[in-house]
Amino acid sequence: MDLFYSKKGVPNLMSRRQWMKASSSLALTTAAGLPLLAEAAPLFDSILMFVPAAPGGGWDGTARSIEKAARDAGLVGSFQFENVGGAAGMVGLPRFVNQRKGMANALMVGGSVMVGGGITNKSPVTIKDVTPLARLTEEAGVLVVPANSAIKSFKDFEQAIKTNPKAVSVAGGSAGGTDHILLGMMLKAVGKNPREAAYVAFAGGGPANAAILGGQVTAGISGYSEFAEQIKAGRMRPLAVSGTTRIPGVDVPTLREQGMDVTAANWRGVFGAPGINANQRDALLQLLTKMHASPAWKEILQQRKWTDVFLAGDAFAKELATDIAATEVVLKDLGLAS
């Protein structure tokens, strides 16, 4: 009892409170079998990350960024990756649906390209067959040409597609995706039939970069981050961006600024496996919400010039349904779907 009283016999309340607090903490930590200074356990020991595209593209970059942010924040112990590219994700998507059904620790990266790909390819398995978790980013497209191209400005490009669109080959992502749609919209804006587009589809950003730099195509369209390194190095010349405003920190005018009333953006998000229950879905939503709030993710957004459009759970599922319906209309208008 002497511990809790002063020499004058007055109760020492501060000492008692401190002792009780310390004792409670010790009891709780000991009961849990943990050391006093142990760090919080990760939400998931491991995540199976499925990327329905070849390495080096936008979806792969998003998946690797999720891994970095989640591991830096101590949310996940380890990641296992699987890349299966082709047809705007329509080659890989059925594999994810069939092989990951009911798996509580499986994630797949996808986005607007996959919406268009499912419609264009008339795929029996579409983005509707997975579990929507969260929309993460939105990125304006950029139109580029090789640095040594005879096309020096957007007006040069505009004139070229107006004169003979079939002679202007343009590299981009899978057929029916955001890049393809953007080219079709530009052709329509200059009075041409979108079906005349000389569009060259690639399964990943790496091959598309090589084709542009090697002069195998006239131009290229993709999200800015996929071409940023080549642009900074002076190997590619950016002609225009497709957003409603310029990309922060990037001195490239929009299509609208240059007289063409066309805008388009590419969103990317994360999906869970089909057949997971409500608790498993909520656990994945908690992981993505915490990852999104982490300093590491905020830094990635800034570095990659990605716009933060985080939308999770039911709100994202509702927005996705609206986007699918709108994309069907656009593809039919552009002659890219029946």
Rosetta silent file (secondary structure, phi, psi, omega in degrees, C-alpha in Angstrom):
SEQUENCE: MDLFYSKKGVPNLMSRRQWMKASSSLALTTAAGLPLLAEAAPLFDSILMFVPAAPGGGWDGTARSIEKAARDAGLVGSFQFENVGGAAGMVGLPRFVNQRKGMANALMVGGSVMVGGGITNKSPVTIKDVTPLARLTEEAGVLVVPANSAIKSFKDFEQAIKTNPKAVSVAGGSAGGTDHILLGMMLKAVGKNPREAAYVAFAGGGPANAAILGGQVTAGISGYSEFAEQIKAGRMRPLAVSGTTRIPGVDVPTLREQGMDVTAANWRGVFGAPGINANQRDALLQLLTKMHASPAWKEILQQRKWTDVFLAGDAFAKELATDIAATEVVLKDLGLAS
SCORE:     score description
SCORE:     0.000 S_00000001
   1 L     0.000  -24.927 -178.138    0.000    0.000    0.000 S_00000001
   2 H   -57.236  -23.223 -177.204    2.934    2.341    0.561 S_00000001
   3 H   -62.249  -30.680 -171.192    3.178    2.694   -3.229 S_00000001
   4 H  -103.629    9.193 -178.640   -0.013    4.730   -3.428 S_00000001
   5 E  -127.612  146.930  176.064    0.463    7.106   -0.485 S_00000001
   6 L   -80.408  176.482  179.962    2.691   10.080    0.133 S_00000001
   7 L   -64.614  -24.519  179.990    4.769   10.448    3.263 S_00000001
   8 L   -88.018    4.494  177.727    1.932   12.526    4.803 S_00000001
   9 L    81.804   11.168  178.329   -0.541    9.702    4.289 S_00000001
  10 L   -88.760  132.683 -179.411   -2.389   11.468    1.477 S_00000001
  11 E   -57.568  132.940  177.866   -3.385    9.158   -1.411 S_00000001
  12 L   -94.349   88.059 -173.281   -1.143    9.672   -4.417 S_00000001
  13 H   -65.281  -35.268 -179.676   -3.835    9.458   -7.151 S_00000001
  14 H   -62.221  -43.351 -179.853   -1.458   10.102  -10.044 S_00000001
  15 H   -65.470  -40.361 -179.875    0.701    7.146   -9.057 S_00000001
  16 H   -63.147  -45.390 -179.561   -2.329    4.895   -8.643 S_00000001
  17 H   -62.000  -43.198  179.843   -3.711    5.822  -12.078 S_00000001
  18 H   -62.141  -41.170 -178.868   -0.352    5.298  -13.724 S_00000001
  19 H   -65.787  -42.537 -179.321    0.029    1.928  -12.057 S_00000001
  20 H   -65.256  -39.922  179.163   -3.479    0.797  -13.062 S_00000001
  21 H   -64.358  -45.196 -179.813   -2.952    1.915  -16.656 S_00000001
  22 H   -64.643  -39.690 -179.505    0.379    0.143  -16.909 S_00000001
  23 H   -65.804  -41.579  179.296   -1.033   -2.999  -15.306 S_00000001
  24 H   -62.681  -43.982 -179.885   -3.998   -3.077  -17.704 S_00000001
  25 H   -62.297  -42.501 -178.714   -1.729   -2.637  -20.715 S_00000001
  26 H   -64.689  -42.340 -178.935    0.591   -5.376  -19.500 S_00000001
  27 H   -64.097  -43.847 -179.307   -2.298   -7.778  -18.884 S_00000001
  28 H   -64.010  -43.386 -177.824   -3.805   -7.200  -22.304 S_00000001
  29 H   -68.891  -39.184 -179.031   -0.498   -7.575  -24.121 S_00000001
  30 H   -67.767  -41.373  179.900    0.496  -10.667  -22.173 S_00000001
  31 H   -61.046  -34.752 -179.957   -2.895  -12.278  -22.734 S_00000001
  32 L   -79.549   -7.509 -179.461   -2.510  -11.765  -26.439 S_00000001
  33 L    71.704   28.098 -176.298    0.913  -13.344  -26.351 S_00000001
  34 L  -115.425  150.673  173.795    2.493  -10.232  -27.868 S_00000001
  35 L   -68.706  156.111 -176.299    5.547   -8.203  -26.893 S_00000001
  36 L   -56.703  -37.140 -174.368    4.802   -4.788  -25.414 S_00000001
  37 L  -105.261   25.023 -177.443    6.075   -2.883  -28.464 S_00000001
  38 L   -67.519  144.328  176.258    4.715   -5.173  -31.183 S_00000001
  39 L   -80.910  156.954  178.550    3.467   -3.582  -34.392 S_00000001
  40 L   -62.749  141.024  179.486   -0.095   -4.148  -35.581 S_00000001
  41 L   -70.179  149.295  177.542   -0.521   -7.283  -37.658 S_00000001
  42 L   -63.737  155.210  178.050   -1.242   -6.796  -41.390 S_00000001
  43 L   -67.917  -33.683  178.160   -4.853   -7.028  -42.515 S_00000001
  44 E  -133.257  133.281  174.322   -3.850   -9.775  -44.980 S_00000001
  45 E   -65.526  -40.399  179.186   -0.886  -12.110  -44.801 S_00000001
  46 E  -149.620  152.856  176.345   -0.890  -12.326  -48.592 S_00000001
  47 E  -126.158  132.256  173.864   -2.796  -10.987  -51.592 S_00000001
  48 E   -92.768  107.891 -175.424   -3.133  -12.745  -54.937 S_00000001
  49 E  -100.096  117.370 -179.472   -2.996   -9.884  -57.459 S_00000001
  50 E  -104.637  127.984  179.762   -4.302  -10.681  -60.927 S_00000001
  51 E  -118.699  108.830 -178.002   -3.451   -8.318  -63.805 S_00000001
  52 L   -80.586   47.636  179.373   -5.377   -9.050  -67.038 S_00000001
  53 L  -158.076  161.416  178.302   -2.688   -7.344  -69.137 S_00000001
  54 L   -69.308  156.618  176.566    0.964   -7.777  -70.033 S_00000001
  55 L   -59.385  146.789  174.290    3.646   -6.309  -67.746 S_00000001
  56 L   100.997   -9.967 -179.165    4.545   -2.679  -68.321 S_00000001
  57 L   -94.249 -170.929 -176.458    1.106   -1.222  -69.004 S_00000001
  58 H   -66.427  -42.365  179.055   -1.278    0.927  -66.996 S_00000001
  59 H   -66.156  -40.717  178.455   -3.035   -1.894  -65.154 S_00000001
  60 H   -63.961  -41.992  178.211    0.267   -3.503  -64.248 S_00000001
  61 H   -63.060  -37.826  177.235    1.591   -0.142  -63.013 S_00000001
  62 H   -65.070  -44.526 -179.713   -1.532    0.330  -60.896 S_00000001
  63 H   -62.198  -43.595  179.561   -1.192   -3.149  -59.401 S_00000001
  64 H   -66.835  -32.579  177.906    2.489   -2.625  -58.533 S_00000001
  65 H   -69.501  -38.703  175.755    1.619    0.748  -56.993 S_00000001
  66 H   -61.285  -43.924  178.532   -1.051   -0.880  -54.824 S_00000001
  67 H   -58.355  -48.366 -177.566    1.537   -3.408  -53.673 S_00000001
  68 H   -61.009  -48.269 -177.557    4.034   -0.697  -52.737 S_00000001
  69 H   -65.362  -42.629 -177.992    1.530    1.439  -50.851 S_00000001
  70 H   -67.497  -39.135  179.147   -0.049   -1.506  -49.023 S_00000001
  71 H   -73.558  -39.586  177.591    3.286   -2.992  -47.970 S_00000001
  72 H   -61.190  -33.975 -179.495    4.730    0.386  -46.944 S_00000001
  73 L   -85.078   -0.782  178.914    1.654    0.914  -44.763 S_00000001
  74 L    71.963   24.866 -176.131    2.021   -2.551  -43.193 S_00000001
  75 L   -89.752  -25.635 -177.491   -1.381   -3.660  -44.485 S_00000001
  76 E  -136.648  138.225  179.736   -0.273   -6.766  -46.416 S_00000001
  77 E   -73.338  -48.711 -178.219    2.568   -9.183  -45.786 S_00000001
  78 E  -152.293  159.921  177.940    3.235  -10.263  -49.363 S_00000001
  79 E  -123.188  142.577  170.625    1.831  -10.137  -52.893 S_00000001
  80 E  -119.187  128.536 -174.582    1.764  -12.790  -55.595 S_00000001
  81 E  -107.745  146.073  171.140    1.264  -11.512  -59.158 S_00000001
  82 E  -138.430  123.657  178.263   -0.171  -13.132  -62.267 S_00000001
  83 E  -109.852  126.710  175.523   -0.255  -11.321  -65.615 S_00000001
  84 L  -136.539  103.821 -173.963   -2.448  -12.573  -68.471 S_00000001
  85 L   -95.372  165.790  172.952   -2.744  -10.080  -71.326 S_00000001
  86 L   127.107  138.644  170.949   -4.897   -9.764  -74.404 S_00000001
  87 H    53.790   49.034  176.766   -8.158   -8.376  -75.825 S_00000001
  88 H    56.464   34.761  178.688   -8.675   -5.551  -73.304 S_00000001
  89 H    91.681   -5.521 -175.097   -8.533   -7.999  -70.425 S_00000001
  90 L   -75.975  -13.102  173.291  -10.944  -10.471  -71.990 S_00000001
  91 L   -81.111  -44.000 -177.403   -8.296  -13.215  -72.151 S_00000001
  92 H   -79.113  -35.601 -174.948   -7.374  -12.939  -68.491 S_00000001
  93 H   -54.078  -47.660  178.346  -10.782  -12.115  -67.013 S_00000001
  94 H   -59.617  -33.502  178.009  -12.325  -15.588  -67.542 S_00000001
  95 H   -66.149  -43.341  178.219   -9.309  -17.152  -65.846 S_00000001
  96 H   -62.338  -44.727 -178.901   -9.724  -14.903  -62.816 S_00000001
  97 H   -62.155  -43.308 -175.188  -13.456  -15.619  -62.670 S_00000001
  98 H   -80.625  -36.894 -174.034  -13.032  -19.391  -62.961 S_00000001
  99 H   -93.992  -18.196 -176.702   -9.872  -19.934  -60.897 S_00000001
 100 L  -111.191    9.220 -177.271  -10.341  -17.357  -58.121 S_00000001
 101 L   -54.314  127.099  177.247  -14.037  -17.854  -57.383 S_00000001
 102 L    78.610    0.600 -177.708  -14.740  -17.439  -53.673 S_00000001
 103 L   -81.272  120.945 -172.704  -11.124  -16.522  -52.800 S_00000001
 104 L   -77.565  -13.844 -177.583  -11.141  -13.908  -50.061 S_00000001
 105 L  -116.672   23.425  179.537   -7.600  -12.618  -50.705 S_00000001
 106 E  -103.187  135.774  176.195   -7.739  -12.240  -54.504 S_00000001
 107 E  -128.517  149.660  174.330   -7.728   -8.861  -56.251 S_00000001
 108 E  -133.192  134.394  175.044   -7.890   -7.909  -59.917 S_00000001
 109 E   -89.720  139.109  177.630   -7.049   -4.551  -61.461 S_00000001
 110 E  -157.192 -168.983  179.564   -9.295   -3.351  -64.284 S_00000001
 111 E   174.237 -158.253 -174.952  -10.989   -0.265  -65.627 S_00000001
 112 H   -60.296  -31.563  178.080  -12.727    1.527  -68.449 S_00000001
 113 H   -61.083  -38.496 -179.210  -10.695   -0.377  -71.062 S_00000001
 114 H   -69.759  -33.228  176.477  -12.199   -3.628  -69.786 S_00000001
 115 H   -60.790  -51.017  179.431  -15.716   -2.204  -70.048 S_00000001
 116 H   -65.714  -37.388 -178.731  -15.184   -1.422  -73.729 S_00000001
 117 H   -63.112  -40.815  179.398  -13.325   -4.668  -74.335 S_00000001
 118 H   -63.309  -39.757 -179.965  -16.181   -6.811  -73.084 S_00000001
 119 H   -70.878  -48.483 -176.775  -18.657   -5.042  -75.350 S_00000001
 120 H   -63.585  -40.774 -177.610  -16.418   -4.967  -78.436 S_00000001
 121 L   -86.294   -1.071 -177.818  -15.345   -8.601  -78.128 S_00000001
 122 L    50.494   44.034 -175.357  -18.878   -9.791  -77.267 S_00000001
 123 L   -71.362  136.180  176.448  -17.282  -11.695  -74.403 S_00000001
 124 L   -70.441  -21.426  175.917  -19.452  -14.182  -72.481 S_00000001
 125 L  -114.392  124.251 -177.373  -17.525  -13.180  -69.344 S_00000001
 126 L  -129.538 -176.927  179.747  -17.409   -9.446  -68.595 S_00000001
 127 H   -62.339  -17.265  176.822  -16.621   -7.005  -65.828 S_00000001
 128 H   -69.475  -15.539 -174.492  -20.138   -7.674  -64.527 S_00000001
 129 H   -92.417    3.022  175.903  -18.955  -11.126  -63.390 S_00000001
 130 L  -115.883  175.886 -175.259  -16.516   -9.897  -60.716 S_00000001
 131 E   -97.797  111.259  179.257  -17.067   -8.030  -57.435 S_00000001
 132 E   -64.411  130.110  178.920  -16.640   -4.222  -57.697 S_00000001
 133 E  -113.814  -58.753 -177.076  -14.529   -2.928  -54.813 S_00000001
 134 E  -157.861  138.810  166.446  -13.115    0.522  -55.537 S_00000001
 135 E   -87.317  133.365 -174.960  -12.374    2.998  -58.284 S_00000001
 136 E  -107.479  -52.897 -170.814   -8.927    4.431  -57.603 S_00000001
 137 E  -135.979  162.807  171.444   -7.675    6.755  -60.305 S_00000001
 138 E  -136.019  136.875 -175.988   -8.549    8.609  -63.447 S_00000001
 139 E  -136.484  127.584  176.289   -5.979    9.561  -66.042 S_00000001
 140 E   -69.605  148.356  175.934   -6.280   11.737  -69.116 S_00000001
 141 E   -81.197  160.764  175.374   -4.923   10.313  -72.343 S_00000001
 142 E  -133.218  137.976  176.625   -2.065   11.863  -74.277 S_00000001
 143 E   -97.381  124.590 -177.799   -1.455   11.810  -78.034 S_00000001
 144 E  -128.964  160.116  170.381    2.236   11.450  -78.913 S_00000001
 145 E  -133.114  160.008  174.697    4.473   11.054  -81.953 S_00000001
 146 E   -60.425  152.190 -177.182    8.156   10.049  -82.142 S_00000001
 147 L   -59.245  -29.847 -177.802   10.519   12.982  -81.648 S_00000001
 148 L   -93.867   13.216 -177.823   11.721   12.735  -85.267 S_00000001
 149 L   -68.054  149.345  174.516    8.194   12.678  -86.716 S_00000001
 150 L   -72.262  -16.307  176.005    7.224   15.014  -89.556 S_00000001
 151 L   -82.753  112.102 -174.235    4.105   15.769  -87.491 S_00000001
 152 L  -100.038  -18.801 -175.326    5.174   18.704  -85.313 S_00000001
 153 L  -147.179  169.702  177.840    1.864   19.819  -83.778 S_00000001
 154 H   -64.423  -36.167  178.563   -1.669   18.679  -83.098 S_00000001
 155 H   -60.701  -35.654  175.060   -2.878   20.716  -86.069 S_00000001
 156 H   -62.970  -44.558  179.859   -0.542   18.657  -88.275 S_00000001
 157 H   -64.428  -44.756 -179.884   -2.037   15.449  -86.854 S_00000001
 158 H   -58.327  -43.639  179.592   -5.580   16.769  -87.253 S_00000001
 159 H   -65.451  -37.651 -178.577   -4.932   17.608  -90.898 S_00000001
 160 H   -64.856  -44.778 -178.853   -3.384   14.183  -91.510 S_00000001
 161 H   -74.543  -23.931  177.048   -6.387   12.219  -90.191 S_00000001
 162 H   -74.212  -35.664 -179.177   -8.745   14.557  -92.025 S_00000001
 163 H   -75.294  -49.228 -178.057   -6.921   13.992  -95.317 S_00000001
 164 L  -156.834   85.032 -176.502   -6.438   10.226  -95.086 S_00000001
 165 H   -59.774  -29.862 -178.768   -7.122    8.563  -91.713 S_00000001
 166 H   -69.259  -17.553  179.365   -6.156    5.125  -92.993 S_00000001
 167 H   -90.774   -3.032 -177.515   -2.601    6.390  -93.589 S_00000001
 168 L  -112.034   90.727 -178.770   -2.187    7.538  -89.972 S_00000001
 169 E   -77.818  136.983 -175.954   -1.544    4.455  -87.841 S_00000001
 170 E  -129.821  122.993  178.503   -2.023    4.959  -84.102 S_00000001
 171 E   -84.902  146.404  177.172   -0.817    2.600  -81.361 S_00000001
 172 E  -168.036 -167.530  178.064   -2.811    2.124  -78.191 S_00000001
 173 L   -73.801 -165.422 -173.007   -4.313   -0.379  -75.794 S_00000001
 174 L   -59.836  153.131 -179.777   -6.701   -3.147  -76.650 S_00000001
 175 L   -57.355  134.728  179.368   -9.388   -2.710  -79.313 S_00000001
 176 L    86.163   -2.563  179.431  -12.515   -1.026  -78.006 S_00000001
 177 L   -83.961 -172.859 -175.816  -10.715    0.481  -75.026 S_00000001
 178 H   -58.841  -41.546 -178.981  -10.335    4.121  -74.028 S_00000001
 179 H   -63.395  -44.058 -179.889   -7.471    4.792  -76.469 S_00000001
 180 H   -64.986  -44.067  179.042   -9.422    3.340  -79.387 S_00000001
 181 H   -60.943  -41.938 -179.601  -12.555    5.267  -78.422 S_00000001
 182 H   -61.776  -43.468  178.130  -10.566    8.516  -78.206 S_00000001
 183 H   -62.736  -42.755  178.216   -9.183    8.063  -81.732 S_00000001
 184 H   -60.809  -39.575  178.472  -12.684    7.291  -83.018 S_00000001
 185 H   -66.160  -36.481  178.003  -14.028   10.446  -81.366 S_00000001
 186 H   -67.659  -40.313  177.775  -11.278   12.525  -82.982 S_00000001
 187 H   -63.703  -42.149  179.026  -12.087   11.090  -86.402 S_00000001
 188 H   -62.986  -35.978 -178.707  -15.764   11.818  -85.891 S_00000001
 189 H   -66.396  -27.591  178.656  -14.866   15.391  -84.860 S_00000001
 190 L   -98.222   12.207  174.846  -13.117   16.001  -88.222 S_00000001
 191 L    86.523   16.588 -179.918  -16.010   14.516  -90.176 S_00000001
 192 L  -105.491  159.847  176.768  -14.581   11.052  -90.780 S_00000001
 193 L   -78.570  125.737  179.691  -16.037    7.608  -90.104 S_00000001
 194 H   -55.680  -24.737 -179.675  -14.444    6.093  -86.983 S_00000001
 195 H   -69.883  -11.251  177.306  -14.263    2.768  -88.805 S_00000001
 196 H   -83.103   -3.784 -177.200  -11.559    4.288  -91.010 S_00000001
 197 L   -60.822  133.155  174.623   -9.193    4.467  -88.033 S_00000001
 198 E   -93.694   69.037 -174.545   -5.836    2.772  -88.574 S_00000001
 199 E   -90.346  131.941 -179.866   -5.720    1.658  -84.953 S_00000001
 200 E  -115.075  109.349 -174.987   -3.011   -0.788  -83.845 S_00000001
 201 E   -86.687  138.679  176.917   -3.908   -2.505  -80.573 S_00000001
 202 L  -126.090  147.467 -177.721   -1.256   -3.710  -78.112 S_00000001
 203 L   -78.383  -16.013 -178.928   -1.704   -5.878  -75.024 S_00000001
 204 L  -152.181  164.287 -178.259    0.693   -3.815  -72.920 S_00000001
 205 H   -67.670  -31.727 -179.080    2.431   -0.467  -72.660 S_00000001
 206 H   -60.035  -54.475  178.570    5.894   -1.888  -73.332 S_00000001
 207 H   -61.798  -35.900  179.175    5.183   -3.140  -76.891 S_00000001
 208 H   -65.193  -43.059  176.517    3.255    0.044  -77.717 S_00000001
 209 H   -58.242  -45.116 -178.673    6.207    2.197  -76.631 S_00000001
 210 H   -62.822  -39.807 -179.230    8.560    0.126  -78.771 S_00000001
 211 H   -66.588  -38.513  179.616    6.318    0.456  -81.826 S_00000001
 212 H   -68.765  -50.065 -177.966    6.107    4.240  -81.479 S_00000001
 213 H   -65.680  -30.364 -179.408    9.825    4.744  -80.882 S_00000001
 214 L   -84.220   -0.137  178.724   10.684    2.344  -83.693 S_00000001
 215 L    73.959   16.721  179.472    8.560    4.237  -86.208 S_00000001
 216 L   -76.011  -18.436  176.673    6.283    1.259  -86.809 S_00000001
 217 L  -132.940  162.749 -179.069    3.279    3.527  -86.244 S_00000001
 218 L   -76.127  -40.169 -173.888    2.633    7.216  -86.863 S_00000001
 219 E  -150.532  179.786  178.350    1.453    8.096  -83.365 S_00000001
 220 E  -147.302  151.765  175.473    0.328    6.670  -80.035 S_00000001
 221 E  -130.918  133.466  175.339   -2.396    7.212  -77.456 S_00000001
 222 E  -167.255  179.161  172.227   -2.270    6.157  -73.807 S_00000001
 223 E   -65.072  148.114 -174.194   -2.458    7.448  -70.259 S_00000001
 224 H   -56.828  -39.879 -175.023    0.170   10.119  -69.636 S_00000001
 225 H   -61.125  -29.357 -178.280    2.103    8.035  -67.080 S_00000001
 226 H   -71.680  -25.543 -179.542    2.820    5.319  -69.662 S_00000001
 227 H  -107.776   -4.528 -171.892    4.619    7.784  -71.962 S_00000001
 228 H   -54.785  -44.425 -177.518    5.956   10.185  -69.300 S_00000001
 229 H   -62.938  -43.376 -179.339    9.494    8.745  -69.230 S_00000001
 230 H   -69.338  -35.314  177.677    9.855    8.892  -73.008 S_00000001
 231 H   -66.344  -46.015 -179.977    8.418   12.416  -73.134 S_00000001
 232 H   -62.979  -34.263 -179.229   10.805   13.664  -70.440 S_00000001
 233 L   -79.689   -5.791  179.115   13.727   12.054  -72.256 S_00000001
 234 L    80.863   12.988 -179.519   12.776   13.852  -75.476 S_00000001
 235 L   -88.840  -18.644  175.756   12.104   10.641  -77.393 S_00000001
 236 E  -127.995  148.497  177.790    8.391   11.366  -77.820 S_00000001
 237 E  -110.697  117.041  177.530    6.592   14.623  -78.584 S_00000001
 238 E   -78.070  134.191 -178.377    3.226   15.144  -76.824 S_00000001
 239 E  -103.779  -34.226 -177.881    0.633   16.840  -79.028 S_00000001
 240 E  -167.826  154.639  171.532   -2.451   17.014  -76.800 S_00000001
 241 E  -112.805  156.758 -169.343   -4.092   15.612  -73.668 S_00000001
 242 L  -101.565    3.183 -179.270   -7.684   14.423  -73.582 S_00000001
 243 L   -76.769  173.952  177.424   -8.872   15.715  -70.209 S_00000001
 244 L   -73.731  -24.424  176.246  -11.178   18.647  -69.580 S_00000001
 245 L  -134.294  169.128  177.418   -8.178   20.546  -68.172 S_00000001
 246 L   -66.708  153.253  175.383   -4.409   20.259  -68.454 S_00000001
 247 L   -72.410  129.297 -179.330   -2.607   17.691  -66.326 S_00000001
 248 L   -54.121  128.026  178.553   -1.098   19.491  -63.297 S_00000001
 249 L    81.834    1.079 -178.593    2.607   20.152  -63.874 S_00000001
 250 L  -118.504  116.543 -175.179    2.440   19.045  -67.521 S_00000001
 251 L   -87.644   65.167  177.430    2.641   21.801  -70.132 S_00000001
 252 L  -129.324  124.113 -177.608    0.597   20.091  -72.845 S_00000001
 253 L   -70.135  155.552  177.292   -2.644   21.692  -74.100 S_00000001
 254 E   -78.471  167.139  174.726   -5.954   19.853  -74.197 S_00000001
 255 L   -61.330  -41.517 -179.586   -7.775   18.912  -77.374 S_00000001
 256 H   -62.001  -40.160  178.065  -10.402   21.523  -76.557 S_00000001
 257 H   -59.945  -28.429 -176.402   -7.775   24.233  -76.251 S_00000001
 258 H  -100.269   18.457  171.064   -6.676   23.379  -79.773 S_00000001
 259 L    93.253    4.413  178.703  -10.146   23.603  -81.259 S_00000001
 260 L  -113.098  116.983 -175.307  -11.392   19.989  -81.042 S_00000001
 261 L   -82.382   70.521 -179.301  -14.333   19.490  -78.682 S_00000001
 262 L  -135.101  133.437  174.102  -13.369   16.006  -77.479 S_00000001
 263 L  -136.881  148.569  176.639  -12.622   14.778  -73.933 S_00000001
 264 L  -162.195  146.519  177.746  -11.956   11.305  -72.532 S_00000001
 265 E  -140.973  153.056 -176.012  -10.386    9.843  -69.400 S_00000001
 266 E  -110.516  114.832  177.244   -9.314    6.377  -68.349 S_00000001
 267 E   -97.197  151.909  177.445  -10.335    5.172  -64.890 S_00000001
 268 E  -131.798  144.095 -177.878   -8.764    2.234  -63.098 S_00000001
 269 E  -148.891 -171.432 -175.280  -10.071    0.262  -60.165 S_00000001
 270 E  -128.972  140.506 -177.363   -9.920   -2.949  -58.163 S_00000001
 271 E  -128.981  150.031  174.741  -12.245   -5.940  -58.147 S_00000001
 272 E   -98.541  171.885  179.894  -12.675   -8.985  -55.949 S_00000001
 273 L   -69.982  154.988  172.959  -13.369  -12.536  -56.996 S_00000001
 274 L   -68.622  152.935  174.350  -16.920  -13.661  -57.724 S_00000001
 275 L    83.384    2.940  175.789  -18.655  -15.566  -54.957 S_00000001
 276 L   -77.764  151.610 -178.303  -17.071  -13.862  -51.944 S_00000001
 277 L   -87.596  177.295 -175.358  -19.408  -13.137  -49.031 S_00000001
 278 H   -61.211  -40.662 -179.642  -20.242   -9.764  -47.461 S_00000001
 279 H   -66.713  -40.064  178.879  -17.640  -10.079  -44.678 S_00000001
 280 H   -66.584  -40.224  176.353  -14.889  -10.990  -47.136 S_00000001
 281 H   -62.409  -43.475 -179.042  -15.868   -8.055  -49.371 S_00000001
 282 H   -64.178  -35.678  178.896  -15.819   -5.692  -46.382 S_00000001
 283 H   -65.319  -40.584  177.436  -12.331   -6.872  -45.398 S_00000001
 284 H   -68.295  -37.642  176.566  -11.027   -6.094  -48.897 S_00000001
 285 H   -63.602  -39.621  177.220  -12.779   -2.710  -48.828 S_00000001
 286 H   -62.455  -42.104  178.125  -11.098   -1.935  -45.511 S_00000001
 287 H   -59.740  -49.298 -176.615   -7.717   -2.817  -47.019 S_00000001
 288 H   -68.749  -34.724  178.010   -8.232   -0.573  -50.048 S_00000001
 289 H   -65.796  -43.962  178.501   -9.618    2.305  -47.964 S_00000001
 290 H   -68.059  -39.470  177.485   -6.603    2.232  -45.645 S_00000001
 291 H   -61.129  -44.323 -179.409   -4.222    1.895  -48.598 S_00000001
 292 H   -61.456  -33.212 -178.299   -5.843    4.891  -50.291 S_00000001
 293 H   -83.213   -5.995 -174.353   -5.371    6.998  -47.140 S_00000001
 294 L   -75.553  148.930  175.920   -1.682    6.101  -46.771 S_00000001
 295 H   -58.492  -35.424 -179.198    1.126    8.618  -47.412 S_00000001
 296 H   -62.139  -41.076  179.898    2.742    6.159  -49.841 S_00000001
 297 H   -68.057  -40.116  178.766   -0.350    6.140  -52.067 S_00000001
 298 H   -61.324  -38.190  178.365   -0.619    9.934  -52.024 S_00000001
 299 H   -67.009  -39.693  178.766    3.003   10.136  -53.162 S_00000001
 300 H   -63.104  -43.123  178.388    2.350    7.660  -55.983 S_00000001
 301 H   -57.374  -42.718 -178.963   -0.614    9.714  -57.203 S_00000001
 302 H   -68.360  -44.797 -177.821    1.568   12.795  -57.390 S_00000001
 303 H   -63.313  -41.096 -173.893    4.480   11.046  -59.091 S_00000001
 304 H   -91.391   -1.127 -179.893    2.335    9.366  -61.759 S_00000001
 305 L    61.890   34.418  177.049    0.063   12.360  -62.399 S_00000001
 306 L   -88.748  138.866  175.046   -2.998   10.238  -61.558 S_00000001
 307 E   -86.052  130.406 -178.372   -6.204   11.994  -60.524 S_00000001
 308 E   -79.724  112.994  178.889   -7.625   10.638  -57.265 S_00000001
 309 E  -128.046   44.365 -174.387  -11.259    9.568  -57.860 S_00000001
 310 E   -58.199  127.448  178.071  -11.614    7.064  -55.008 S_00000001
 311 E  -149.440  123.541 -170.097  -15.094    5.553  -54.825 S_00000001
 312 E  -123.224  160.340  171.404  -15.741    2.333  -52.934 S_00000001
 313 H    66.034 -138.236 -175.477  -18.375   -0.316  -52.306 S_00000001
 314 H   -62.648  -34.649  179.491  -21.961    0.116  -53.430 S_00000001
 315 H   -62.516  -40.190  177.636  -21.342    3.651  -54.741 S_00000001
 316 H   -68.505  -41.633  179.808  -18.691    2.300  -57.113 S_00000001
 317 H   -59.301  -40.920  178.562  -20.914   -0.587  -58.196 S_00000001
 318 H   -65.871  -43.364  179.471  -23.676    1.886  -59.109 S_00000001
 319 H   -64.863  -37.473  179.237  -21.249    4.130  -61.016 S_00000001
 320 H   -62.895  -43.013  179.174  -19.862    1.110  -62.870 S_00000001
 321 H   -61.012  -39.561  177.855  -23.329    0.100  -64.087 S_00000001
 322 H   -65.327  -41.167 -178.700  -23.858    3.633  -65.411 S_00000001
 323 H   -66.311  -39.230  178.729  -20.470    3.587  -67.161 S_00000001
 324 H   -61.161  -45.614 -179.636  -21.183    0.247  -68.852 S_00000001
 325 H   -63.700  -41.740 -179.637  -24.468    1.571  -70.269 S_00000001
 326 H   -67.508  -38.311 -179.694  -22.845    4.809  -71.486 S_00000001
 327 H   -66.399  -37.507  177.298  -19.928    2.955  -73.098 S_00000001
 328 H   -58.751  -42.086  179.626  -22.308    0.707  -75.033 S_00000001
 329 H   -64.715  -46.839 -178.258  -23.921    3.795  -76.546 S_00000001
 330 H   -61.305  -45.629 -178.100  -20.561    5.407  -77.454 S_00000001
 331 H   -64.444  -35.606  177.110  -19.188    2.262  -79.088 S_00000001
 332 H   -68.574  -42.435  179.022  -22.311    1.872  -81.204 S_00000001
 333 H   -61.609  -35.209 -177.588  -22.155    5.542  -82.231 S_00000001
 334 L   -89.530    1.652  178.617  -18.503    5.120  -83.241 S_00000001
 335 L    76.576   20.073 -178.114  -19.121    1.908  -85.163 S_00000001
 336 L  -101.609   -0.894  176.783  -17.059   -0.187  -82.726 S_00000001
 337 L  -149.996  153.955 -179.092  -19.924   -2.355  -81.539 S_00000001
 338 L   -87.368    0.000    0.000  -23.081   -3.769  -83.082 S_00000001
